[in-house]
Coordinates of C-alpha atoms and ligand atoms in Angstrom, one line a residue:
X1 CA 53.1 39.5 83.8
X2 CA 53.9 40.5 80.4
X3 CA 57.1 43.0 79.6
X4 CA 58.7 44.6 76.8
X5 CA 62.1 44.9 76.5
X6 CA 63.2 47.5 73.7
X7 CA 66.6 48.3 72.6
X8 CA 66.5 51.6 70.4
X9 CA 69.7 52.9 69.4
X10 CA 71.2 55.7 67.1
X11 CA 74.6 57.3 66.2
X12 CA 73.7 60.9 67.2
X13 CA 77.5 62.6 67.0
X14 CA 80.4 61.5 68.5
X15 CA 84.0 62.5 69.8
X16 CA 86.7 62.8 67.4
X17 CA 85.6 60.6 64.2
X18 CA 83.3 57.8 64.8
X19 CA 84.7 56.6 68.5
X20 CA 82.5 56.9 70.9
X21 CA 79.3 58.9 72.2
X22 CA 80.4 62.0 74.6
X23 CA 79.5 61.6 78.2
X24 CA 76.9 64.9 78.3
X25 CA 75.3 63.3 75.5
X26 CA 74.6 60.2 77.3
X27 CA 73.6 62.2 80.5
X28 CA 71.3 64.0 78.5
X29 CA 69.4 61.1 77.2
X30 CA 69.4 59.6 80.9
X31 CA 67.6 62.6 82.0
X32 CA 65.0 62.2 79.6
X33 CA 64.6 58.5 80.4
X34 CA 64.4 59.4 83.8
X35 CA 61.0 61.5 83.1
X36 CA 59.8 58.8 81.5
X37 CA 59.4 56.6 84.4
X38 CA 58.8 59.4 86.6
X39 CA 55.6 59.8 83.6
X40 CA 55.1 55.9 84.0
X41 CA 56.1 55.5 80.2
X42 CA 58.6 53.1 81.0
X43 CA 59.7 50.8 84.1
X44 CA 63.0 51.2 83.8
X45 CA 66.1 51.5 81.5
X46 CA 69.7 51.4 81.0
X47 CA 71.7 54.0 78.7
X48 CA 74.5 51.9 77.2
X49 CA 77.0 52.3 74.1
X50 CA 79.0 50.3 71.9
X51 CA 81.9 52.8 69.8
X52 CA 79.9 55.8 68.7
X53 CA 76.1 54.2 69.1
X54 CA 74.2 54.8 72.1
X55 CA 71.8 52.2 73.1
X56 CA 68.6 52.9 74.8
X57 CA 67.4 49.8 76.7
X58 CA 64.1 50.2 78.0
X59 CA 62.0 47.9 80.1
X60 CA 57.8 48.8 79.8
X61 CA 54.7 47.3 79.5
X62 CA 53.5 48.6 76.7
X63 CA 54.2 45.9 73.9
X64 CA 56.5 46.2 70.9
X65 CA 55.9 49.7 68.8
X66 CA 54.6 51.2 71.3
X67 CA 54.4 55.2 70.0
X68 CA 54.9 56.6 73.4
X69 CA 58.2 54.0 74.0
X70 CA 59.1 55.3 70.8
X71 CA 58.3 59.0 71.2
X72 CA 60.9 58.8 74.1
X73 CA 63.2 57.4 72.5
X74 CA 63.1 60.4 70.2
X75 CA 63.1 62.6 72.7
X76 CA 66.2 61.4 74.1
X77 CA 68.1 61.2 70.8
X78 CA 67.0 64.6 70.4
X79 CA 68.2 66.1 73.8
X80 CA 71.6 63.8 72.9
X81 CA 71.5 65.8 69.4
X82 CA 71.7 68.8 70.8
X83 CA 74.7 68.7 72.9
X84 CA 76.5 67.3 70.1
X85 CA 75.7 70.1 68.2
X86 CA 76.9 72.7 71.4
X87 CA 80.2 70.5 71.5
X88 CA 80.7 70.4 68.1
X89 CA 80.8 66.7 67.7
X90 CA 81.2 65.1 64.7
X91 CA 77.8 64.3 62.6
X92 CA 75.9 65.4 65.4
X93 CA 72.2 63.9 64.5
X94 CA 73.8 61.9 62.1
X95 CA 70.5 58.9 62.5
X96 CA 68.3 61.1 63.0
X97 CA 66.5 61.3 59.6
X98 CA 63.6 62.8 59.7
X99 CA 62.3 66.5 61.6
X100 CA 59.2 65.9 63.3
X101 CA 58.2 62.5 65.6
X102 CA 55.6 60.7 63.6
X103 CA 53.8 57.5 65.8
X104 CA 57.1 54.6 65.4
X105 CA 61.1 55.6 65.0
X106 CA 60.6 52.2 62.5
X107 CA 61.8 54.6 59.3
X108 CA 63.2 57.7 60.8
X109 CA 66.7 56.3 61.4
X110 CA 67.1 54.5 65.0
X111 CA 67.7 51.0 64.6
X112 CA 64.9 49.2 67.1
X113 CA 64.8 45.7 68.4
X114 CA 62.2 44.5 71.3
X115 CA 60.4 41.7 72.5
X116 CA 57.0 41.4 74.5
X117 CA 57.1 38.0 76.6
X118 CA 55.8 37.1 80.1
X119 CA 58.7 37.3 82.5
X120 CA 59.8 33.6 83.7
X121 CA 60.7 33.3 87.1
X122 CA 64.3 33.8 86.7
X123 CA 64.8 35.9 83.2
X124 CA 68.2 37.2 82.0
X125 CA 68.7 39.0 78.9
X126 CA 71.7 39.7 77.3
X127 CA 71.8 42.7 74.9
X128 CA 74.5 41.8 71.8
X129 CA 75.6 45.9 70.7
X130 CA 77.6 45.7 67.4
X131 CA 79.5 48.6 65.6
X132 CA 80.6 49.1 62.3
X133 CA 78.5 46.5 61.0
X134 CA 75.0 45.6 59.5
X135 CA 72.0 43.4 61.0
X136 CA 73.6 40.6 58.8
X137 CA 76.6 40.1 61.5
X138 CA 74.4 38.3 63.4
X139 CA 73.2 35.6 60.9
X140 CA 76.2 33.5 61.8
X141 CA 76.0 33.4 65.5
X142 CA 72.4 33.1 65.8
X143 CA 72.3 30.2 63.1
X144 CA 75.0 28.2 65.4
X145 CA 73.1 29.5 68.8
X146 CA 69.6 27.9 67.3
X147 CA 70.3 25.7 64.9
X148 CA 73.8 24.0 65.1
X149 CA 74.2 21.2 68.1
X150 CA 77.3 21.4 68.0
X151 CA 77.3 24.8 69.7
X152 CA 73.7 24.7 71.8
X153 CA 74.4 21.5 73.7
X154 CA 70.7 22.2 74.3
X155 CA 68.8 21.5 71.6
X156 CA 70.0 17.9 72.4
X157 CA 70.0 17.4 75.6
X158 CA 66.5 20.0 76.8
X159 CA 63.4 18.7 76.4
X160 CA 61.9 21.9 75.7
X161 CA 64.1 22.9 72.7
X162 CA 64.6 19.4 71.5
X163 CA 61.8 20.0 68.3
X164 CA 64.2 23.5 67.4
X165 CA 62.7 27.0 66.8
X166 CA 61.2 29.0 64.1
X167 CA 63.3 31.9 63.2
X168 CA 62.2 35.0 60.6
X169 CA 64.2 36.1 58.0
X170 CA 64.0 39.5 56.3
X171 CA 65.2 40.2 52.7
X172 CA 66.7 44.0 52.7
X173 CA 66.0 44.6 49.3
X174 CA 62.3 43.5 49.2
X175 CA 61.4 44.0 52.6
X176 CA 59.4 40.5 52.7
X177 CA 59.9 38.5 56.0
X178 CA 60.3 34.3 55.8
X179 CA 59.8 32.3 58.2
X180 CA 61.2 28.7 58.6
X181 CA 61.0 25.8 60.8
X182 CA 64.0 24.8 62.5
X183 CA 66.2 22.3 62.5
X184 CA 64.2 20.9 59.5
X185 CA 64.2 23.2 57.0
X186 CA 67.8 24.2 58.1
X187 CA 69.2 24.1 54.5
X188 CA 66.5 25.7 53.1
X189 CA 67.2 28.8 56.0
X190 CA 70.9 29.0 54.9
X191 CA 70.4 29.2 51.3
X192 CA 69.2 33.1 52.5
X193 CA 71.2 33.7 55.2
X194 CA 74.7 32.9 54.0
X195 CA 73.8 36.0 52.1
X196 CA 74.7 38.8 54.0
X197 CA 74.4 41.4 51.9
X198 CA 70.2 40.7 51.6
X199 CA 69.2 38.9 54.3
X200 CA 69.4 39.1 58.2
X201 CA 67.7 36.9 60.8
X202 CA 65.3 39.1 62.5
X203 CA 63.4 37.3 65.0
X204 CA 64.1 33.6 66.9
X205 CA 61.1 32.0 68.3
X206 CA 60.9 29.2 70.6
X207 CA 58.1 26.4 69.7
X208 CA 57.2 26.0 73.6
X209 CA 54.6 28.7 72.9
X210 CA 54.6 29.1 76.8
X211 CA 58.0 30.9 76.4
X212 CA 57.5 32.8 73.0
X213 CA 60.2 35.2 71.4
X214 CA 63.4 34.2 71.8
X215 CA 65.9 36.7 70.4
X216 CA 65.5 39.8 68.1
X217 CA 67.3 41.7 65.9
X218 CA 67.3 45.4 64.9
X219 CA 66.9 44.8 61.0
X220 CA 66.0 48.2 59.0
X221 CA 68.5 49.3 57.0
X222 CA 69.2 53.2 57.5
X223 CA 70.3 53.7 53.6
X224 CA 67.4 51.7 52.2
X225 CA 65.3 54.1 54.4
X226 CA 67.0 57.2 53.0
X227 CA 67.3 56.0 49.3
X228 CA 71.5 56.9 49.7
X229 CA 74.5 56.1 52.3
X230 CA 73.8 57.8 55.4
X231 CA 75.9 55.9 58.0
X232 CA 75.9 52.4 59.2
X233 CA 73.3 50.4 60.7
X234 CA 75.1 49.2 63.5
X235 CA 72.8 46.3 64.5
X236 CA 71.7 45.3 68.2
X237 CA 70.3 41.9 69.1
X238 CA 68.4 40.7 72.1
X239 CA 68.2 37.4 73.2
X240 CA 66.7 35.9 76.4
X241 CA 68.5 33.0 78.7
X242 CA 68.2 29.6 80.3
X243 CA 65.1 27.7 81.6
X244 CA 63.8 26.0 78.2
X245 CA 66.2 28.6 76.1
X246 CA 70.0 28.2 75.6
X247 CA 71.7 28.9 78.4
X248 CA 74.0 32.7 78.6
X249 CA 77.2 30.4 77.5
X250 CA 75.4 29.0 74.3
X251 CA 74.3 32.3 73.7
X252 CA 77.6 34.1 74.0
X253 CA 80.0 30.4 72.8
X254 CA 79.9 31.8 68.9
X255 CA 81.6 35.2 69.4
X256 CA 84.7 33.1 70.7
X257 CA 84.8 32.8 66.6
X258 CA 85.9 36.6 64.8
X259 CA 83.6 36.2 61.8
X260 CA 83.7 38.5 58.6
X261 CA 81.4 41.0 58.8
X262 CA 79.9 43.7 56.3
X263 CA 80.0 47.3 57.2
X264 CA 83.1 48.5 58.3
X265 CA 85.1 52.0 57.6
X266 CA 82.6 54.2 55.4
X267 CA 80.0 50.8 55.6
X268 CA 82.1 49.6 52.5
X269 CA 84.8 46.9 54.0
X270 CA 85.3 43.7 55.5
X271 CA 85.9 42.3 58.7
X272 CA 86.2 40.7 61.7
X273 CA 83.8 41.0 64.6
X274 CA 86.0 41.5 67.8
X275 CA 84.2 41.1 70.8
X276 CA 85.1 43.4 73.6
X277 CA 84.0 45.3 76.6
X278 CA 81.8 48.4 76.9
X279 CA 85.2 50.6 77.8
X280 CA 87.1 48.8 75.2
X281 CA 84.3 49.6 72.0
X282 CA 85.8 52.0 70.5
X283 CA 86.9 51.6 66.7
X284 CA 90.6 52.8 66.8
X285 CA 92.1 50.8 63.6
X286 CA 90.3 51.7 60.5
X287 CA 87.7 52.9 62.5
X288 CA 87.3 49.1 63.7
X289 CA 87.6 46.1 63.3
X290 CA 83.8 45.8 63.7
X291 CA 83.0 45.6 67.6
X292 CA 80.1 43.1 69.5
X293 CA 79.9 44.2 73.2
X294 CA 77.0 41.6 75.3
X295 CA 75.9 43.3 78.6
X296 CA 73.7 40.9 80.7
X297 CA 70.6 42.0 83.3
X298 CA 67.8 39.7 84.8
X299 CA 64.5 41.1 84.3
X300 CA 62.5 41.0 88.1
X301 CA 59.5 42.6 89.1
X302 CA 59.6 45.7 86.1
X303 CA 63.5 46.5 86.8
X304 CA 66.9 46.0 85.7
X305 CA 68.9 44.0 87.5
X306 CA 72.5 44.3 87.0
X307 CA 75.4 43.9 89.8
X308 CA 74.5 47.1 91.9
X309 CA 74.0 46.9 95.6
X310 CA 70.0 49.0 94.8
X311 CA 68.7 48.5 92.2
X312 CA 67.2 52.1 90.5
X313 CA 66.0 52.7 87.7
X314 CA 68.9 53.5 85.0
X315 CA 72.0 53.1 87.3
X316 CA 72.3 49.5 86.8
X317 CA 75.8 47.6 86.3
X318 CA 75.3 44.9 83.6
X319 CA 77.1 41.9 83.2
X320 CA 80.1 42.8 80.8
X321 CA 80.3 39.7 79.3
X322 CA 83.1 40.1 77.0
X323 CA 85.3 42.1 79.4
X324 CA 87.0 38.7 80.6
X325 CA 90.6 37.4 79.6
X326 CA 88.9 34.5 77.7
X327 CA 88.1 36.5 74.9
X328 CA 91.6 37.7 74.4
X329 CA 91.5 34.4 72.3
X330 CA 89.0 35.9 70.1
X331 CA 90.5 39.7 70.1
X332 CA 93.7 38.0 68.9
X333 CA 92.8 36.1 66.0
X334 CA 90.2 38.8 65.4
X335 CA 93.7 41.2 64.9
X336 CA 95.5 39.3 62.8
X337 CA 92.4 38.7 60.4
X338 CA 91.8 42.5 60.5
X339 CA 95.4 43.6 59.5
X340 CA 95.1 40.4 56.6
X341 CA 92.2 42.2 55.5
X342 CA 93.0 45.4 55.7
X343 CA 96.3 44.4 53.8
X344 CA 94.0 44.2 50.6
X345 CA 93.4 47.5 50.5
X346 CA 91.0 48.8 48.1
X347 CA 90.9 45.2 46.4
X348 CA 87.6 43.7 46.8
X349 CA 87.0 40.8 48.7
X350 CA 88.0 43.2 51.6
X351 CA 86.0 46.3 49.8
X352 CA 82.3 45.1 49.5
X353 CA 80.7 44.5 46.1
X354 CA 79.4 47.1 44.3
X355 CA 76.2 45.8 44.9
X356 CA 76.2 46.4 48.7
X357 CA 77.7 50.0 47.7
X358 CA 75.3 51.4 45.4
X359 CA 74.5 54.0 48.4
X360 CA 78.1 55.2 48.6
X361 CA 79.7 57.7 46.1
X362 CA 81.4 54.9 44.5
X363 CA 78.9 55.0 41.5
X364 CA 79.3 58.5 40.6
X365 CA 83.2 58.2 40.6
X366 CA 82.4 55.1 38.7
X367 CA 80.4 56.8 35.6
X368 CA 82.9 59.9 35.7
X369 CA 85.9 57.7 35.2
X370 CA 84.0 55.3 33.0
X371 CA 82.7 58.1 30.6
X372 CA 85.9 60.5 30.8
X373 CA 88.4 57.4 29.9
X374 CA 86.6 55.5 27.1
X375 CA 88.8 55.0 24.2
Ligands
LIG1 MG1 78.2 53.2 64.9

């Protein structure tokens, strides 16, 4: 049988500066969620959050783009919208670009990642929610997950990932999509993707066509959408497990590693990606460092299934895969890099290029100074 898992997430307000999503909020997107499998739109789901961005992760079987998938995804960012706006919360609505629902959120400001794949007989997925960040913070990881042998003991040792994967690249400025064939044209691959601040791996593909999509990323870019800075677009990647694909600890191995990252504080700094727990996401120094949060679920039968005792649709308990003391490791070093960086202040390599801010206000204090100083 063939499911869809989507991820569609947004930044729709949140409690006291860009922290975290207020609990009505997320109650009021559950509720719409819930009438959407009562309505048969969706099998089941699980409302989740990583700082400020609440994640909508829906299982249907509708395929990827799906309007109606979409539609109540809207819906729900809508309903979360508007108690935001009752509570006061700060840019309540902030992702929400555009007034009326028009056929795919693709454009309108929710960042969207989902696979369509026939469920295996045993099929985790583990959802990777990142904050103050950009699609690009996932170049890194995905490249060792994949491509590097040294991290996916797997693509040695399985005979089903031996010949590699194919995995699409998009370029954020053009909007063209590349795909290349893995390991061998690995250099060429890297030549894009060591740029962060153009390209972001979108989609991973295994070559065992019997297995398909292996991982996806939420790729738009919100302030290419609305021509200037209008927040951050605080990625989320899906990738599925074991059997033929790496297994959960190849897939979660490279967070162990607190890369630098694009997109934190006003989307115009430098960073570290810490990973952390759900309860532990929200961005308290700087408004960071940048946060990855992995929640795992097996996919059985058109639910969830997490660690509850009954499984019902949206009140599952996910794996928190990042919760554990083992990470401290990571938090650790990811701390110390953060207060080096920071320590830079507005110095670039910690501030991003001007390229990567040409939607901030940065140009316009640029020309006033430039034209009002010139000797
Ligand atoms: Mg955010």
């Amino acid at each position: 049988m063939k499911v869809t898992v989507s991820d569609i997430k947004a930044d729709v307000g949140s409690l006291a500066g860009h922290v975290k999503p207020h609990i009505r909020q997320i109650k009021a997107a559950e509720r719409v969620l819930e009438e959407g499998v009562k309505s048969g739109t969706i099998y089941d789901y699980q409302v989740s959050r990583v700082g400020d961005d609440i994640h909508l992760v829906m299982l249907h079987g509708s395929g990827e783009e799906a309007s109606e998938v979409h539609r109540l995804a809207w819906d729900a960012f809508r309903a979360a919208t508007e108690e935001a706006k009752k509570l006061g919360l700060y840019a309540a609505g902030q992702d929400l670009l555009k007034d009326a629902f028009s056929g795919n959120v693709k454009g309108m400001g929710p960042g969207v990642a989902e696979m369509e794949f026939e469920e295996r007989r045993a099929e985790p997925v583990v959802i990777f929610m990142a904050d103050k960040t950009s699609p690009s913070a996932f170049n890194l990881p995905l490249v060792r997950i994949y491509a590097d042998p040294f991290y996916t003991s797997g693509l040695v040792i399985d005979e089903r990932m031996h010949s590699g994967f194919y995995i699409d690249v998009l370029d954020q400025k053009e909007g063209e999509v590349y795909r290349f064939n893995l390991p061998e044209e690995l250099y060429d691959m890297l030549a894009l993707v060591g740029d962060v601040v153009r390209f972001s791996i979108k989609r991973v593909v295994s070559k065992d066509e019997s297995i398909g999509t292996a991982a996806v990323v939420s790729a738009e870019r919100l302030s290419h959408i609305a021509g200037k800075y209008v927040g951050k677009d605080d990625p989320v990647a899906i990738a599925r497990g074991q059997s033929g694909l790496p297994a959960v600890g190849e897939l979660l191995q490279p967070f162990m590693f607190p890369h630098l990252v694009p997109g934190w504080m006003r989307g115009s700094h430098v960073g570290p990606l810490y990973p952390c727990s759900v309860n532990d996401s929200n961005p308290t120094f700087f408004d960071g460092p940048p946060r990855v949060v992995a929640i795992g679920m097996m996919v059985k039968d058109k639910s969830f299934v997490g660690e509850e005792e009954n499984p019902a649709p949206g009140h599952h308990v996910p794996v928190d895969y990042f919760a554990g003391k083992e990470f401290d490791y990571a938090r650790n070093l990811a701390m110390q890099i953060a207060v080096y960086m920071r320590s830079h202040g507005p110095i670039m390599f910690e501030r991003l290029p001007e390229e990567e801010m040409e939607y901030t206000t940065l140009k316009s204090v640029l020309e006033r100074v430039l034209k009002g100083k010139r000797r």
